[in-house]
Short mmCIF file of C-alpha atoms and ligand atoms in Angstrom, two decimals:
data_model
loop_
_atom_site.label_atom_id
_atom_site.label_comp_id
_atom_site.label_asym_id
_atom_site.label_seq_id
_atom_site.Cartn_x
_atom_site.Cartn_y
_atom_site.Cartn_z
CA MET A 155 89.55 252.80 50.57
CA SER A 156 92.84 251.70 49.38
CA LYS A 157 94.13 248.52 50.98
CA THR A 158 97.03 247.21 50.14
CA GLU A 159 99.26 244.09 51.58
CA SER A 160 100.80 245.37 54.54
CA ASN A 161 104.18 244.91 55.71
CA VAL A 162 103.47 243.41 58.88
CA ALA A 163 107.39 243.71 60.25
CA THR A 164 106.71 247.37 60.33
CA ALA A 165 103.34 247.10 62.17
CA THR A 166 104.67 245.30 65.39
CA ALA A 167 102.22 246.50 68.20
CA PRO A 168 103.38 248.56 71.15
CA ALA A 169 103.84 247.07 74.33
CA PRO A 170 100.55 247.22 76.47
CA THR A 171 100.07 249.27 79.75
CA ALA A 172 96.88 247.92 81.37
CA GLY A 173 94.07 245.72 81.13
CA PRO A 174 93.60 241.86 80.81
CA ALA A 175 96.72 240.25 79.45
CA LEU A 176 99.08 237.31 78.92
CA GLU A 177 102.33 237.21 80.55
CA ILE A 178 104.77 235.07 78.52
CA LYS A 179 108.20 234.09 79.28
CA ASP A 180 110.60 233.05 76.34
CA SER A 181 112.69 230.38 77.58
CA ARG A 182 115.16 230.93 74.77
CA THR A 183 116.09 234.57 76.09
CA GLY A 184 114.46 234.72 79.59
CA THR A 185 112.58 237.86 78.41
CA GLY A 186 109.11 238.22 79.77
CA TYR A 187 106.21 239.92 77.46
CA THR A 188 102.85 241.27 78.38
CA VAL A 189 100.35 240.48 75.69
CA PRO A 190 96.97 242.25 75.81
CA ILE A 191 93.71 240.25 75.71
CA LEU A 192 92.27 242.78 73.56
CA GLU A 193 89.53 241.14 71.59
CA LYS A 194 86.10 240.35 73.53
CA GLY A 195 83.19 239.07 71.58
CA THR A 196 79.64 239.83 72.87
CA GLU A 197 79.25 235.93 73.73
CA GLY A 198 82.59 235.61 75.68
CA ASP A 199 85.09 234.85 72.92
CA THR A 200 88.42 236.33 73.70
CA ALA A 201 91.44 236.74 71.62
CA ILE A 202 95.08 238.17 71.71
CA ARG A 203 96.03 240.03 68.33
CA ALA A 204 98.51 237.52 66.47
CA SER A 205 100.80 240.56 65.45
CA ASP A 206 101.41 241.37 69.26
CA LEU A 207 103.51 238.29 69.20
CA ARG A 208 105.93 239.90 66.92
CA ARG A 209 107.62 241.73 69.72
CA ILE A 210 108.85 238.14 70.80
CA LYS A 211 112.21 237.55 69.20
CA GLU A 212 115.21 235.59 70.04
CA ARG A 213 117.52 238.10 67.96
CA PRO A 214 116.62 241.80 67.04
CA ASP A 215 116.76 241.12 63.19
CA GLU A 216 114.41 238.21 63.46
CA PHE A 217 111.03 238.26 61.88
CA GLY A 218 109.38 237.66 65.13
CA LEU A 219 106.99 234.71 66.79
CA MET A 220 104.00 233.75 64.49
CA THR A 221 101.21 231.28 65.49
CA TYR A 222 100.94 228.20 63.73
CA ASP A 223 97.38 226.98 62.87
CA PRO A 224 97.03 224.77 60.03
CA ALA A 225 93.21 224.58 58.88
CA PHE A 226 92.52 227.74 61.33
CA MET A 227 91.68 225.54 64.31
CA ASN A 228 92.00 228.33 66.65
CA THR A 229 92.42 231.57 64.72
CA ALA A 230 89.84 234.45 64.70
CA SER A 231 90.04 235.73 60.83
CA CYS A 232 87.57 238.47 61.57
CA LYS A 233 84.94 240.00 63.79
CA SER A 234 81.70 239.42 62.69
CA ALA A 235 78.22 240.20 64.04
CA ILE A 236 76.26 237.96 61.46
CA THR A 237 76.30 234.47 62.90
CA PHE A 238 76.69 233.03 66.37
CA ILE A 239 77.43 229.19 66.77
CA ASP A 240 77.97 227.57 70.25
CA GLY A 241 79.34 224.38 69.21
CA ASP A 242 79.17 222.87 72.69
CA LYS A 243 75.74 223.89 73.40
CA GLY A 244 74.17 223.23 69.80
CA ILE A 245 73.17 226.83 69.40
CA LEU A 246 72.87 228.73 66.16
CA ARG A 247 71.70 232.42 65.78
CA TYR A 248 71.61 234.64 62.80
CA ARG A 249 71.99 238.41 64.15
CA GLY A 250 70.86 236.99 67.59
CA TYR A 251 67.46 235.25 66.42
CA PRO A 252 67.63 231.42 67.25
CA ILE A 253 67.83 229.28 63.99
CA GLU A 254 64.68 227.42 65.50
CA GLN A 255 62.46 230.38 65.50
CA LEU A 256 63.67 231.72 62.01
CA ALA A 257 63.00 228.18 60.61
CA GLU A 258 59.73 228.01 62.11
CA SER A 259 58.30 231.44 61.18
CA ALA A 260 60.36 233.48 58.62
CA SER A 261 60.64 233.48 54.81
CA PHE A 262 64.24 232.83 53.27
CA LEU A 263 64.26 236.40 51.60
CA GLU A 264 63.33 237.83 55.36
CA VAL A 265 66.33 235.80 56.48
CA ALA A 266 68.61 237.05 53.50
CA TRP A 267 67.76 240.66 54.46
CA LEU A 268 68.41 240.27 58.19
CA LEU A 269 71.66 238.64 57.50
CA ARG A 270 72.93 241.47 55.38
CA ASN A 271 71.10 244.32 57.30
CA GLY A 272 71.32 243.25 60.94
CA GLU A 273 67.73 243.92 61.81
CA LEU A 274 64.41 242.32 60.68
CA PRO A 275 62.92 244.12 57.94
CA LEU A 276 59.84 246.42 58.10
CA GLN A 277 57.22 245.67 55.77
CA SER A 278 57.83 248.37 53.12
CA GLU A 279 61.45 247.35 53.33
CA TYR A 280 60.73 243.63 52.83
CA ASP A 281 58.23 244.54 50.13
CA ASP A 282 60.97 246.38 48.10
CA TRP A 283 63.51 243.68 48.83
CA VAL A 284 61.08 240.83 47.54
CA HIS A 285 60.26 243.01 44.46
CA GLN A 286 64.03 243.81 43.73
CA VAL A 287 64.87 240.25 43.83
CA THR A 288 62.01 238.88 41.69
CA TYR A 289 62.45 241.47 38.97
CA HIS A 290 66.26 240.45 38.66
CA THR A 291 65.73 236.64 38.33
CA TYR A 292 66.32 236.63 34.26
CA VAL A 293 69.65 236.06 33.37
CA HIS A 294 71.13 237.27 30.04
CA GLU A 295 70.51 234.91 27.03
CA ASN A 296 74.19 234.19 26.42
CA ILE A 297 74.32 232.64 30.02
CA LYS A 298 71.79 229.96 28.42
CA THR A 299 74.18 229.72 25.25
CA PHE A 300 77.08 229.55 27.87
CA LEU A 301 75.35 226.58 30.09
CA GLN A 302 74.55 224.62 26.67
CA GLY A 303 78.11 224.39 26.04
CA PHE A 304 78.59 221.90 29.03
CA ARG A 305 78.44 218.01 28.44
CA TYR A 306 75.19 216.32 29.22
CA ASP A 307 76.90 214.74 32.29
CA ALA A 308 78.37 217.82 33.18
CA HIS A 309 78.27 218.04 37.56
CA PRO A 310 75.72 220.85 38.24
CA MET A 311 78.09 222.46 40.97
CA SER A 312 80.82 222.90 38.21
CA MET A 313 78.12 224.56 35.99
CA LEU A 314 77.00 226.63 38.66
CA CYS A 315 80.47 227.84 39.69
CA SER A 316 81.54 228.62 36.23
CA ALA A 317 78.36 230.41 35.31
CA VAL A 318 78.32 232.56 38.53
CA ALA A 319 81.87 233.46 37.65
CA ALA A 320 80.85 234.23 33.79
CA LEU A 321 78.21 236.45 35.38
CA SER A 322 80.83 238.98 36.11
CA SER A 323 81.77 239.57 32.56
CA PHE A 324 78.34 240.54 32.11
CA TYR A 325 78.30 243.41 34.89
CA PRO A 326 81.73 245.03 34.82
CA ALA A 327 80.49 247.75 37.09
CA ALA A 328 80.47 245.25 39.83
CA LYS A 329 83.80 245.59 40.24
CA ASN A 330 83.16 249.08 41.90
CA ILE A 331 82.81 247.49 45.07
CA GLN A 332 83.33 250.54 47.22
CA ASP A 333 80.15 251.88 45.82
CA PRO A 334 77.10 251.05 47.94
CA ALA A 335 74.94 251.25 45.17
CA GLU A 336 76.85 248.81 42.94
CA ARG A 337 76.95 246.54 45.88
CA GLN A 338 73.42 246.55 46.42
CA ILE A 339 72.51 245.72 42.90
CA SER A 340 75.12 243.11 42.78
CA ILE A 341 73.70 241.43 45.94
CA VAL A 342 70.16 241.72 44.52
CA ARG A 343 71.46 240.02 41.19
CA LEU A 344 73.28 237.30 42.59
CA LEU A 345 70.13 236.30 45.06
CA ALA A 346 67.95 236.68 42.17
CA LYS A 347 69.95 234.75 39.55
CA VAL A 348 71.91 232.23 41.24
CA PRO A 349 68.49 230.13 41.56
CA THR A 350 67.91 230.60 37.87
CA ILE A 351 71.16 229.28 37.05
CA ALA A 352 71.00 226.42 39.26
CA ALA A 353 67.59 225.61 37.80
CA PHE A 354 69.17 226.00 34.26
CA CYS A 355 71.87 223.35 34.93
CA PHE A 356 69.24 221.00 36.30
CA ARG A 357 67.37 221.31 32.93
CA HIS A 358 70.52 220.95 30.83
CA VAL A 359 71.86 217.70 32.39
CA LYS A 360 68.12 216.32 32.14
CA GLY A 361 67.87 217.52 28.50
CA LEU A 362 64.98 219.65 29.18
CA PRO A 363 64.24 223.14 28.10
CA PHE A 364 65.02 225.92 30.16
CA ILE A 365 62.20 227.26 31.98
CA TYR A 366 62.11 231.09 32.66
CA PRO A 367 61.39 232.77 35.95
CA ASP A 368 57.70 233.59 36.71
CA ASN A 369 57.73 236.89 38.75
CA GLU A 370 54.14 236.07 40.17
CA LEU A 371 55.61 233.19 42.07
CA GLY A 372 57.45 233.27 45.65
CA TYR A 373 61.19 232.99 45.73
CA VAL A 374 61.27 229.44 46.54
CA GLU A 375 58.29 228.14 44.59
CA ASN A 376 59.61 230.01 41.08
CA PHE A 377 62.76 228.25 41.98
CA LEU A 378 60.80 224.83 41.87
CA SER A 379 58.93 226.04 38.75
CA MET A 380 62.02 226.55 36.85
CA VAL A 381 63.10 223.16 37.97
CA ALA A 382 60.02 221.10 37.43
CA ARG A 383 57.77 222.81 35.17
CA MET A 384 56.57 220.97 32.10
CA SER A 385 53.90 221.72 29.86
CA GLU A 386 51.30 223.17 32.57
CA PRO A 387 50.27 226.75 31.96
CA LYS A 388 50.65 227.89 35.45
CA TYR A 389 53.07 226.03 37.70
CA GLU A 390 51.84 225.16 41.35
CA GLY A 391 54.35 223.82 43.92
CA ASN A 392 53.46 221.25 46.33
CA PRO A 393 53.17 223.15 49.43
CA VAL A 394 54.62 220.64 51.54
CA PHE A 395 57.85 220.63 49.27
CA VAL A 396 57.66 224.36 48.98
CA LYS A 397 57.62 224.84 52.95
CA ALA A 398 60.45 222.41 53.29
CA LEU A 399 62.82 223.88 50.91
CA GLU A 400 62.09 227.31 52.31
CA VAL A 401 63.14 225.77 55.84
CA LEU A 402 66.26 224.21 54.27
CA PHE A 403 67.18 227.43 52.67
CA ILE A 404 66.99 229.27 55.90
CA LEU A 405 69.04 226.60 57.86
CA HIS A 406 71.82 226.88 55.05
CA ALA A 407 71.53 230.53 54.85
CA ASP A 408 74.78 231.41 56.77
CA HIS A 409 77.15 229.57 59.19
CA GLU A 410 79.74 232.03 60.23
CA GLN A 411 83.40 231.31 59.09
CA ASN A 412 83.10 227.75 57.28
CA CYS A 413 85.42 226.98 54.73
CA SER A 414 83.63 228.33 51.56
CA THR A 415 82.54 231.74 53.70
CA SER A 416 86.47 232.00 54.39
CA ALA A 417 87.00 231.53 50.44
CA VAL A 418 84.33 234.12 49.65
CA ARG A 419 86.12 236.58 52.22
CA ALA A 420 89.75 235.73 51.32
CA VAL A 421 89.01 235.97 47.54
CA GLY A 422 86.94 239.15 48.14
CA SER A 423 89.58 240.72 50.27
CA SER A 424 91.45 241.26 46.70
CA GLN A 425 88.74 243.46 45.88
CA VAL A 426 87.53 241.49 43.10
CA ASP A 427 83.88 241.80 42.23
CA PRO A 428 81.15 239.87 44.13
CA PHE A 429 80.36 237.22 41.41
CA SER A 430 84.20 236.20 41.40
CA ALA A 431 84.13 236.00 45.04
CA ILE A 432 80.85 234.01 45.32
CA ALA A 433 82.26 231.48 42.61
CA ALA A 434 84.96 230.96 44.84
CA GLY A 435 82.55 230.12 47.74
CA ILE A 436 80.80 227.66 45.26
CA ALA A 437 83.94 225.93 44.71
CA ALA A 438 84.69 225.50 48.29
CA LEU A 439 81.33 224.25 48.93
CA TYR A 440 81.58 221.72 46.36
CA GLY A 441 84.19 219.72 48.38
CA PRO A 442 82.90 216.43 49.87
CA LEU A 443 83.89 217.38 53.41
CA HIS A 444 81.82 220.72 53.10
CA GLY A 445 78.59 221.04 51.13
CA GLY A 446 79.50 217.98 48.95
CA ALA A 447 78.58 215.76 52.27
CA ASN A 448 74.91 215.80 51.53
CA GLU A 449 75.67 213.97 48.30
CA GLN A 450 77.96 211.74 50.01
CA VAL A 451 75.74 210.52 52.58
CA LEU A 452 73.14 209.34 49.86
CA HIS A 453 76.02 207.38 48.07
CA MET A 454 76.93 206.00 51.38
CA ILE A 455 73.52 204.83 52.31
CA THR A 456 73.23 203.30 49.00
CA GLN A 457 76.25 201.32 49.29
CA ILE A 458 75.20 200.20 53.07
CA GLY A 459 71.94 199.14 51.23
CA HIS A 460 70.39 197.14 54.34
CA LYS A 461 70.25 197.73 58.09
CA LYS A 462 71.89 194.55 58.53
CA ASN A 463 75.14 195.63 56.96
CA ILE A 464 75.28 198.81 59.26
CA PRO A 465 77.51 197.09 61.95
CA ALA A 466 80.20 196.10 59.47
CA PHE A 467 80.02 199.48 58.14
CA ILE A 468 80.32 201.23 61.30
CA GLU A 469 83.44 198.82 61.94
CA GLY A 470 85.07 199.95 58.74
CA VAL A 471 84.77 203.44 59.49
CA LYS A 472 86.24 203.11 63.02
CA SER A 473 89.22 201.16 61.89
CA GLY A 474 90.10 204.10 59.59
CA LYS A 475 90.01 201.59 56.70
CA GLY A 476 86.59 202.31 55.42
CA GLN A 477 85.32 205.80 54.41
CA LYS A 478 84.04 208.41 57.33
CA LEU A 479 80.59 208.29 58.31
CA MET A 480 79.49 211.26 55.91
CA GLY A 481 77.03 213.65 57.52
CA PHE A 482 78.52 213.02 61.12
CA GLY A 483 80.91 215.43 62.66
CA HIS A 484 81.57 219.01 62.49
CA ARG A 485 84.63 221.34 63.26
CA VAL A 486 82.60 223.75 65.51
CA TYR A 487 79.50 221.48 66.74
CA LYS A 488 80.65 218.94 69.48
CA SER A 489 76.83 218.20 70.17
CA TYR A 490 73.88 217.61 68.17
CA ASP A 491 73.87 220.29 65.04
CA PRO A 492 70.68 222.28 65.72
CA ARG A 493 70.04 222.24 62.02
CA ALA A 494 70.25 218.48 61.83
CA ARG A 495 67.37 218.42 64.56
CA ILE A 496 65.33 220.50 62.54
CA VAL A 497 66.02 218.58 59.31
CA LYS A 498 65.13 215.37 61.09
CA LYS A 499 61.56 216.84 62.18
CA LEU A 500 61.12 218.34 58.53
CA ALA A 501 61.96 214.98 57.18
CA ASP A 502 59.23 213.33 59.34
CA ASP A 503 56.71 216.14 57.78
CA VAL A 504 57.77 215.24 54.46
CA PHE A 505 57.56 211.58 54.72
CA ALA A 506 54.08 211.70 56.57
CA GLN A 507 53.07 213.35 53.29
CA ILE A 508 54.54 211.30 50.70
CA GLY A 509 55.27 208.23 52.32
CA MET A 510 58.46 206.87 54.12
CA ASP A 511 61.51 206.89 51.94
CA LYS A 512 63.13 203.42 52.28
CA ASP A 513 66.67 204.63 53.03
CA LEU A 514 65.49 206.86 56.01
CA GLU A 515 65.21 203.53 58.00
CA ILE A 516 68.99 202.78 57.36
CA ALA A 517 69.62 206.45 58.25
CA LEU A 518 67.84 206.04 61.56
CA GLU A 519 69.72 202.87 62.52
CA LEU A 520 72.93 204.14 61.15
CA GLU A 521 72.08 207.29 63.77
CA ARG A 522 71.34 205.12 66.41
CA ILE A 523 74.28 202.90 66.36
CA ALA A 524 76.57 205.40 65.95
CA LEU A 525 75.23 207.77 68.88
CA SER A 526 75.81 204.67 71.15
CA ASP A 527 79.27 203.85 70.15
CA GLU A 528 82.11 204.57 72.40
CA TYR A 529 84.04 205.72 68.97
CA PHE A 530 81.57 208.57 67.99
CA ILE A 531 80.88 209.48 71.85
CA SER A 532 84.21 209.97 72.66
CA ARG A 533 84.98 212.25 69.52
CA LYS A 534 81.76 214.16 70.12
CA LEU A 535 80.65 213.14 66.60
CA TYR A 536 76.97 213.74 66.09
CA PRO A 537 74.46 214.12 62.82
CA ASN A 538 75.45 217.33 60.92
CA VAL A 539 72.67 219.30 58.82
CA ASP A 540 73.67 217.07 55.88
CA PHE A 541 72.99 213.79 57.37
CA TYR A 542 69.00 214.06 56.62
CA THR A 543 68.89 216.72 53.89
CA GLY A 544 69.73 214.44 51.14
CA LEU A 545 66.72 212.11 52.04
CA ILE A 546 64.46 215.07 51.78
CA TYR A 547 65.82 216.27 48.59
CA ARG A 548 65.76 212.71 47.12
CA SER A 549 61.84 212.56 47.97
CA MET A 550 61.44 215.43 46.02
CA ALA A 551 62.82 213.95 43.11
CA PHE A 552 66.08 216.13 42.97
CA PRO A 553 69.24 214.00 41.66
CA THR A 554 71.86 213.49 44.30
CA ASP A 555 74.38 215.37 42.55
CA PHE A 556 72.16 218.35 42.40
CA PHE A 557 71.97 218.50 46.50
CA THR A 558 74.94 220.88 46.62
CA VAL A 559 73.69 222.94 44.42
CA LEU A 560 70.52 223.76 46.73
CA PHE A 561 72.90 224.21 49.53
CA ALA A 562 74.73 227.02 47.31
CA VAL A 563 71.56 228.44 46.28
CA ALA A 564 70.77 229.18 50.13
CA ARG A 565 74.44 229.90 51.33
CA THR A 566 74.44 232.96 48.65
CA ALA A 567 72.67 234.82 51.22
CA GLY A 568 75.14 234.19 53.84
CA TRP A 569 78.14 234.59 51.62
CA LEU A 570 77.15 238.00 50.35
CA ALA A 571 76.47 239.42 53.99
CA GLN A 572 79.92 238.17 55.05
CA TRP A 573 81.58 239.74 51.82
CA GLU A 574 80.02 243.00 52.43
CA GLU A 575 80.68 242.89 56.18
CA MET A 576 84.63 242.05 55.44
CA LEU A 577 84.56 244.86 52.67
CA THR A 578 83.28 247.66 55.12
CA ASP A 579 85.55 246.43 57.96
CA PRO A 580 88.23 249.06 58.53
CA GLU A 581 90.47 246.36 59.92
CA GLN A 582 90.29 243.88 57.00
CA LYS A 583 93.11 243.80 54.36
CA ILE A 584 93.93 241.39 51.79
CA ALA A 585 93.96 238.01 53.02
CA ARG A 586 97.70 237.06 53.16
CA PRO A 587 98.71 234.18 55.86
CA ARG A 588 102.26 233.61 56.78
CA GLN A 589 104.10 230.29 56.55
CA ILE A 590 106.69 228.35 58.34
CA TYR A 591 109.28 227.85 55.52
CA THR A 592 110.70 224.14 55.63
CA GLY A 593 112.34 224.01 52.27
CA TYR A 594 116.04 224.05 51.50
CA GLY A 595 118.35 227.22 52.29
CA GLU A 596 119.99 228.99 49.29
CA ARG A 597 121.78 226.61 46.72
CA SER A 598 123.32 227.16 43.14
CA TYR A 599 121.12 226.43 40.02
CA GLU A 600 122.71 223.19 37.99
CA SER A 601 120.35 222.22 35.64
CA GLN A 602 120.06 218.48 34.84
CA LEU A 603 118.27 218.78 31.64
CA ASP A 604 119.67 219.18 28.20
CA TYR A 605 118.22 222.52 26.75
CA GLY A 606 120.60 222.20 23.63
CA TYR A 607 122.92 224.64 25.39
CA LYS A 608 125.23 224.50 28.15
CA VAL A 609 124.87 226.42 31.46
CA ALA A 610 128.53 227.79 32.39
CA LYS A 611 129.06 229.24 35.93
CA LYS A 612 128.26 232.80 34.65
CA ASP A 613 127.16 232.73 31.03
CA ALA A 614 124.62 230.44 29.00
CA VAL A 615 126.65 229.40 25.87
CA ARG A 616 124.75 227.84 22.91
CA ARG A 617 126.59 224.78 21.59
N1 CMC I 889 83.41 209.68 60.58
C1 CMC I 889 84.37 209.14 61.16
N2 CMC I 889 85.30 209.72 61.97
C2 CMC I 889 85.45 211.01 62.17
C3 CMC I 889 84.24 211.72 61.34
C4 CMC I 889 83.58 210.88 60.51
N3 CMC I 889 82.42 211.64 59.85
N4 CMC I 889 84.58 213.07 61.52
C5 CMC I 889 85.68 213.16 62.32
N5 CMC I 889 86.30 211.78 62.62
C6 CMC I 889 87.21 211.36 63.39
C7 CMC I 889 88.57 211.82 62.75
O1 CMC I 889 89.04 210.76 62.33
C8 CMC I 889 89.26 212.34 64.17
O2 CMC I 889 89.77 210.89 65.00
P1 CMC I 889 91.14 210.84 65.63
O3 CMC I 889 90.84 211.66 66.81
O4 CMC I 889 91.16 209.21 65.91
O5 CMC I 889 92.16 211.04 64.48
C9 CMC I 889 88.30 212.90 65.26
O6 CMC I 889 87.13 212.38 64.67
C10 CMC I 889 88.35 214.40 64.94
O7 CMC I 889 88.06 214.83 63.46
P2 CMC I 889 88.65 215.65 62.56
O8 CMC I 889 88.78 215.27 61.56
O9 CMC I 889 89.93 216.35 63.59
O10 CMC I 889 87.63 216.93 62.79
P3 CMC I 889 87.49 218.22 61.82
O11 CMC I 889 86.98 219.34 62.46
O12 CMC I 889 89.03 218.46 61.07
O13 CMC I 889 86.58 217.83 60.55
C11 CMC I 889 84.70 217.32 59.41
C12 CMC I 889 85.27 218.09 60.53
C13 CMC I 889 83.01 217.83 59.10
C14 CMC I 889 85.53 217.70 57.96
C15 CMC I 889 84.63 215.78 59.78
O14 CMC I 889 83.97 215.57 60.83
C16 CMC I 889 84.07 215.13 58.59
O15 CMC I 889 84.87 214.57 57.53
N6 CMC I 889 82.75 214.45 58.28
C17 CMC I 889 82.12 213.97 57.21
C18 CMC I 889 81.89 214.97 56.09
C19 CMC I 889 80.79 216.04 56.47
O16 CMC I 889 79.73 215.34 57.03
N7 CMC I 889 80.82 217.17 56.12
C20 CMC I 889 79.65 217.91 56.44
C21 CMC I 889 80.10 219.00 57.47
S1 CMC I 889 78.62 219.90 58.22
C22 CMC I 889 77.99 220.94 56.71
C23 CMC I 889 79.19 221.83 56.29
O17 CMC I 889 79.75 222.53 57.00
O18 CMC I 889 79.62 221.84 54.84
#
């Protein structure tokens, strides 16, 4: 497959003949156009092809009409069969399966298989998959040395992002992305090694020795072992924590075309190796408006400090002078995020076991007040997945700046499925948006600087 950047100017679509269509009249020229409604998803999404608008021109030598859509508010960048979200109804499904059912009954590695392959694994497929992922958990010793180069107070997301990018240099064959066997081993390696690196980041910041993977443990318990094991000969995770983290990993495994997944797809579309593309996703996830929000929720709750301070805090949010209510709002969900509902229930289970988190009371009151306030109601702002996850993570003794790393470990499954879907989609090319240029027209260069020579109209003459 050779996919290079296309010259869209030569790719103007032909005028349609039949089928559902938009009738558009250009008031500048009086010309009418028929733009076919070509794209229809299984759940009723419809779209026109943006390039079909290129026929709409005022003058023949013009580029043609574009759509202007900052932040991709209404642009489908791909067709995808992986994850479906209905933001108004609060529905999330992976490959058709409701998130509630998967969270209740599946394992994370089963979900990772499902996301990539489209179907639930048979027992033999699952056993082989678990075996492969388990036996690729070790990382090259130089990765350890690499991580030890970070300062004691490095943010673990910076470390994770850099180390995953660095993995690319250990597996040069991973750049053969058109080879399904290379894709397979890269996907296995990433799913297997990201938890190991994440745990090593934790241990480095804590000044603790790195714990090697224990291949007798399951995916989640092994991760907890690498994070928490001390001198005990055999690590045994708290079953409530193991179950909670498994569910949280499933909830975070994919979320269709969010910021980090779009980053993975865009960077991957340059045909770079998957380690580099996933590192781009980790960088995007780090931001406080995306995966970094779970960390911000805890900072916010700490800042509020007491239930009595909530009304003043909410007033600050509403006035726009204070910060946003972190863990609230979503680009797609305009009703309760279904993941938040599951996380809230999970928090109840965890706190029933280990005692109530003191800040849960603040969080519950914050949610109660926000959900009854006109500002939040009219904007359809509901708690998102990040609102309660931080409280659970903290109760498991994860430090605040590690929360987004946990998100990244889980989302690696979705990023990889989306990356491979993009690569094998014959319609995809290198991602390359257009722009509406608003700068100067052509003008002549006349430097304001003294480089030690004069710039004459035609030649530069040394003084
Ligand atoms: N607190 C207060 N006001 C908000 C919030 C919030 N959390 N979120 C949105 N608004 C307001 C916003 O100011 C705007 O008001 P107005 O119409 O008066 O200008 C209106 O609601 C629409 O918001 P928007 O910014 O246009 O919405 P968006 O789709 O661009 O942003 C968001 C989505 C998630 C970035 C935003 O809701 C936000 O910043 N939330 C807080 C951060 C957060 O919790 N992020 C995690 C998202 S879920 C996990 C993930 O996907 O990573």
